[in-house]
Coordinates of C-alpha atoms in Angstrom, one line a residue:
X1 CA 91.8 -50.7 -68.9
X2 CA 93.9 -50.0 -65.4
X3 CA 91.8 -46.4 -65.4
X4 CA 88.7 -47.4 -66.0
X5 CA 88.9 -50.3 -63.0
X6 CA 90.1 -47.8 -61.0
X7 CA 87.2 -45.3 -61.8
X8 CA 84.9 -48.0 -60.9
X9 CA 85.9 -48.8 -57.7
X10 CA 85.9 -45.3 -57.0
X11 CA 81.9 -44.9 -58.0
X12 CA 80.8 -48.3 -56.0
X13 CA 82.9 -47.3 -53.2
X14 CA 81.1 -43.6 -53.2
X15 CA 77.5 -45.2 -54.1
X16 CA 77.4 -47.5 -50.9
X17 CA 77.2 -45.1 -48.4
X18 CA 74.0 -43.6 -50.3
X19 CA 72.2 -46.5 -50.8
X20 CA 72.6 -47.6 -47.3
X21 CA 71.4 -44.3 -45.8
X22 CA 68.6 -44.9 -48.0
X23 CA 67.3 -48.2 -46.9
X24 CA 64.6 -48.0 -44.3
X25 CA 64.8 -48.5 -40.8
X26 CA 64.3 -51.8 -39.7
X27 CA 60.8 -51.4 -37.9
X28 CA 60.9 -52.2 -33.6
X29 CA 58.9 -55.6 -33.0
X30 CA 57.5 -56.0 -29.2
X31 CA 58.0 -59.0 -27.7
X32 CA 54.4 -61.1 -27.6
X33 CA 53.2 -61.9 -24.8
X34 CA 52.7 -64.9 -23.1
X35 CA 48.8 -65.9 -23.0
X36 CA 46.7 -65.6 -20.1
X37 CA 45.4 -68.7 -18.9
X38 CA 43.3 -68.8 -15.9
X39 CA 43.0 -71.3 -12.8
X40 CA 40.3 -71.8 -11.4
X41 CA 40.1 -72.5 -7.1
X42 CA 37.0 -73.9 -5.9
X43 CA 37.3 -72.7 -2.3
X44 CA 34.5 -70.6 -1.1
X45 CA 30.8 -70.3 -0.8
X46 CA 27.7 -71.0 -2.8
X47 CA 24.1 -71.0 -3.9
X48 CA 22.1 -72.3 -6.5
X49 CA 19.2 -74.1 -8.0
X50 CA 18.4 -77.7 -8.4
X51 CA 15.8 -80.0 -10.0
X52 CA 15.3 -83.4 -11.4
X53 CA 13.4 -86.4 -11.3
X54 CA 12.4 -89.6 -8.8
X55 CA 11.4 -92.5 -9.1
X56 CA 11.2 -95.8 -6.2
X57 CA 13.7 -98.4 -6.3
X58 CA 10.9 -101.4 -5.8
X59 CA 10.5 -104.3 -7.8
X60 CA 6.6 -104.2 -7.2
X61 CA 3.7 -101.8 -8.6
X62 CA 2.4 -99.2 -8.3
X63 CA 6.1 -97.4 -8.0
X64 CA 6.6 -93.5 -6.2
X65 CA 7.8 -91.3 -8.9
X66 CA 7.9 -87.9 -10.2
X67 CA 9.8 -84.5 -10.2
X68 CA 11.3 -81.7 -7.8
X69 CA 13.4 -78.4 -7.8
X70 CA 14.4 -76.2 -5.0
X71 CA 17.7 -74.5 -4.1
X72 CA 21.3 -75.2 -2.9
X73 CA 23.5 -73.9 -0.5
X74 CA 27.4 -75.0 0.4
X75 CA 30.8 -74.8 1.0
X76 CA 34.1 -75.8 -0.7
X77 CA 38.0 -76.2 0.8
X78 CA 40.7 -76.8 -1.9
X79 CA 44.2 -78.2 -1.0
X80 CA 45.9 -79.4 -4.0
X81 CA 43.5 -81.0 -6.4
X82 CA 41.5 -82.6 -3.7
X83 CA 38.2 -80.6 -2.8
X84 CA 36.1 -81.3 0.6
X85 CA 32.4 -79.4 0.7
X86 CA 29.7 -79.8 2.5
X87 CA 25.9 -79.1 0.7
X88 CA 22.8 -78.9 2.2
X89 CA 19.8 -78.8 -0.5
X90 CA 15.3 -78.3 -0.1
X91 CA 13.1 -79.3 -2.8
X92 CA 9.3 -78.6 -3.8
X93 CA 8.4 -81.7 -4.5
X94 CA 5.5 -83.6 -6.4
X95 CA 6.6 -87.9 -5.8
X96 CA 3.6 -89.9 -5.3
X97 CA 1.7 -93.5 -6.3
X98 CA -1.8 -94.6 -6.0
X99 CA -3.8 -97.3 -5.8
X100 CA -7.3 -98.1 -6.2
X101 CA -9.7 -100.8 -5.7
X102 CA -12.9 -102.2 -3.9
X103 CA -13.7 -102.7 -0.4
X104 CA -16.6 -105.2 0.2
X105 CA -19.5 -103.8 3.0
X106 CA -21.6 -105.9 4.7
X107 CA -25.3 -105.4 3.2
X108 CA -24.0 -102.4 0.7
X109 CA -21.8 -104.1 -1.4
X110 CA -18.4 -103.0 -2.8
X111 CA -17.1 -99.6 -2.0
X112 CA -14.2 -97.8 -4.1
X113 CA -11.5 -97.3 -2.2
X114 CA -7.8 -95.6 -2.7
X115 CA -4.3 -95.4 -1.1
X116 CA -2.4 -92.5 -2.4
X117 CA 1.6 -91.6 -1.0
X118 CA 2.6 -88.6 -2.1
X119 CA 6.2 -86.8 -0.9
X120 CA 5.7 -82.8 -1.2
X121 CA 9.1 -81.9 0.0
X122 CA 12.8 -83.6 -0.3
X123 CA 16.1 -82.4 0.5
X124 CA 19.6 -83.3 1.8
X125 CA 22.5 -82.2 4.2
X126 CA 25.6 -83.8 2.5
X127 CA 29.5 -84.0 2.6
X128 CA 31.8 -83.9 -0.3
X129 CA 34.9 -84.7 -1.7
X130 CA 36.5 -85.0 -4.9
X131 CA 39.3 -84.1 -7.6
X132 CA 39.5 -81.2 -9.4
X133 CA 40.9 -80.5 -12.4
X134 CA 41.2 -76.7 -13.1
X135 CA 37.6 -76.0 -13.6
X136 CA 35.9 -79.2 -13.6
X137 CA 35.2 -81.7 -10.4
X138 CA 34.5 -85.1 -9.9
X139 CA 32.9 -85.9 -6.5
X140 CA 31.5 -88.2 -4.4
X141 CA 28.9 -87.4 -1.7
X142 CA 26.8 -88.9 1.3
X143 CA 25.1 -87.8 4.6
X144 CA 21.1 -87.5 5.6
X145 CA 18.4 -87.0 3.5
X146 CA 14.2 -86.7 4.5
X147 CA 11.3 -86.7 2.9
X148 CA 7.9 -84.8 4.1
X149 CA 5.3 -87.9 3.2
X150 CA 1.4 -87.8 3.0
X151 CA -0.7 -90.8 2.7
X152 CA -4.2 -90.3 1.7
X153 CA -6.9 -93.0 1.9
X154 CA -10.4 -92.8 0.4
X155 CA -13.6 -94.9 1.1
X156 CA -16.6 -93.9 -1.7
X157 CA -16.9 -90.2 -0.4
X158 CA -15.2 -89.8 2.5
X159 CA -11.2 -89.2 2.4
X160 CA -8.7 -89.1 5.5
X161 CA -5.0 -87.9 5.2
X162 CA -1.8 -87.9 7.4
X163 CA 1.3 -86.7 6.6
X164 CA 4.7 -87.6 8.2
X165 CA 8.4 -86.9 8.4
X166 CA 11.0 -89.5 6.9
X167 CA 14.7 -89.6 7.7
X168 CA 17.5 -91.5 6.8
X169 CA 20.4 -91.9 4.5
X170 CA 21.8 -91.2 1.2
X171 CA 24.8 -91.4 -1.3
X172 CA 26.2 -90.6 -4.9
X173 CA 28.4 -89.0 -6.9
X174 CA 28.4 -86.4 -9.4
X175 CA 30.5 -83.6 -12.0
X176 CA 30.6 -79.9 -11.9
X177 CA 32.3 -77.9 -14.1
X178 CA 32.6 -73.9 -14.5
X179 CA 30.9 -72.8 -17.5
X180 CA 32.1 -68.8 -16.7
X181 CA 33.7 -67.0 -13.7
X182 CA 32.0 -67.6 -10.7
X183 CA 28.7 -69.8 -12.4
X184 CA 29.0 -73.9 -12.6
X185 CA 26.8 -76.7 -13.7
X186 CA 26.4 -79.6 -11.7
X187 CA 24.8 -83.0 -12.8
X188 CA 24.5 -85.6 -10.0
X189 CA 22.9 -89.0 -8.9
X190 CA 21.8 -90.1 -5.3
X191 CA 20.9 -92.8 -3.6
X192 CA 18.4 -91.8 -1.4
X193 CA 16.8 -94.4 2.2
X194 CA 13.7 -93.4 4.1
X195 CA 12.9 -94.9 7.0
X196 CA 9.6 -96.1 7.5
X197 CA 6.9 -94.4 9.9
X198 CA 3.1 -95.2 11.0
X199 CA 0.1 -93.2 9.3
X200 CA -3.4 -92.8 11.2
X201 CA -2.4 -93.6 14.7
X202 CA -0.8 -97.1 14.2
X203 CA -2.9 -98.2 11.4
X204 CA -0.9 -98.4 8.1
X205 CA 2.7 -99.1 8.9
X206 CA 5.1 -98.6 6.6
X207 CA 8.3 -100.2 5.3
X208 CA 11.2 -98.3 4.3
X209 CA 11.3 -95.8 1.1
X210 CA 14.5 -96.1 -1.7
X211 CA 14.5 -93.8 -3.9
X212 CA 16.4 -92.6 -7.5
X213 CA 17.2 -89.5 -7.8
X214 CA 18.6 -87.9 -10.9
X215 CA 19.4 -84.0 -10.6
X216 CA 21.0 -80.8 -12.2
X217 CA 21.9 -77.6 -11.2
X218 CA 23.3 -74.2 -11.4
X219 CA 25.6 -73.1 -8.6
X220 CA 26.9 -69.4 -7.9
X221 CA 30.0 -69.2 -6.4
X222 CA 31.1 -66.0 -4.1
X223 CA 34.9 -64.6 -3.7
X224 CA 35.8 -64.7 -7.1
X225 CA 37.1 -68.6 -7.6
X226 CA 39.0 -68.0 -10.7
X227 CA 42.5 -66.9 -10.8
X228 CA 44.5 -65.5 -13.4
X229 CA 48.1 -66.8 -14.4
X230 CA 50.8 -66.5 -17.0

C-alpha cells in the first residue's frame, strides 16, 4: 500500500505541470473608457429665424391681431452659469383690425364707412440674461421694440391711408435649449408698448398700442459652442 501511495504522488506531481501549460492564456482586457459627455458654452454669435402670433391687450372690440416671422441676430457672454446677450430681431408682419359702419350725409343719406389699423412690420432690440444649465437657458429680456403702423379710412368709394412709425418698450422671458451642436430652439413671450402717434395731419389721434406676442425660433450659433469633456 506504501508503493502504490508513493507511485501516486509521483504521477499527480508529474501531471501538474502539463495541465497547467495546457490551460489557456488568460485573454488582455483594455481598460474602458470613461464616456464622453459634452458641455455646452453659450458664448458667441448668432442668427436665426422667428415667427409667431399677436394679438392687442384691450378689453374693447374690434382687437389688433394676427401673425409675423422674420430673422434674429445676437450675442451671448457666459461667466459661470449666468449668460448676458443682447438680440435685435425684424418681422414681416400682417397685425391689423377693422371697423365698419355708416356715416350720415346731408341730402345723400348714409355712407359706408371703415377704419382699418394694420402693422406690416415689428421688431425688437433687446438685452438678456439668464441661467444656463449645460445646454438649456432660462432668460429674461427687455429693451425697445416699434411697430411700422397703417391706418386706412374709407368713405363709399374713396379710401385714404397713412402709415406711421411706433416706438416704445417691451419685456419677457423665455427658454432655449440646444437640440444639436451649434442649432437651438427658442420659445419666448413679450410684452410689447407702442406709443401713440397722429394719422392724417392731426386728425385721428391715437392712444397707446399693447401688444401679446407669442414666438419661436431657430437660432445658429457660430464658434463651435459645445465642448467636449471626460
Amino acid at each position: 500500500m506504501k508503493k502504490v501511495l508513493l507511485a501516486s504522488a509521483c504521477l499527480f506531481a508529474l501531471a501538474a505541470p502539463a495541465s497547467a501549460a495546457d490551460l489557456a492564456a488568460r485573454p488582455y482586457t483594455k481598460a474602458p473608457v470613461a464616456p464622453m459627455a459634452s458641455v455646452y458654452n453659450w458664448t458667441g454669435f448668432y442668427l436665426g429665424i422667428v415667427g409667431g402670433g399677436a394679438w392687442e391687450a384691450s378689453s374693447g372690440d374690434p382687437k389688433m391681431q394676427g401673425g409675423f416671422v422674420g430673422g434674429t441676430a445676437g450675442y451671448n457672454w457666459q461667466t459661470g452659469n449666468v449668460v448676458f446677450g443682447v438680440e435685435a430681431d425684424g418681422a414681416w408682419a400682417d397685425v391689423s383690425a377693422s371697423a365698419a359702419g355708416t356715416v350720415a350725409v346731408a341730402g345723400v343719406g348714409g355712407i359706408p364707412a371703415s377704419l382699418s389699423s394694420k402693422t406690416d412690420a415689428m421688431g425688437t432690440v433687446r438685452g438678456r440674461i439668464g441661467w444656463a444649465v449645460n445646454n438649456v437657458l432660462l432668460y429674461g429680456t427687455g429693451g425697445y421694440a416699434w411697430i411700422d403702423n397703417k391706418l386706412t379710412a374709407t368713405l363709399g368709394g374713396l379710401s385714404v391711408s397713412d402709415s406711421k412709425f411706433h416706438s416704445g418698450w417691451t419685456v419677457g422671458a423665455g427658454v432655449e435649449a440646444f437640440f444639436a451642436p451649434q442649432w437651438s430652439v427658442k420659445g419666448e413671450y413679450l410684452y410689447r408698448s407702442l406709443g401713440g402717434e397722429t394719422y392724417f395731419s392731426g386728425a385721428i389721434p391715437t392712444g397707446t398700442l399693447n401688444l401679446h406676442t407669442v414666438q419661436v425660433g431657430v437660432n445658429y450659433h457660430f464658434g463651435a459652442p459645445v465642448v467636449a469633456k471626460y
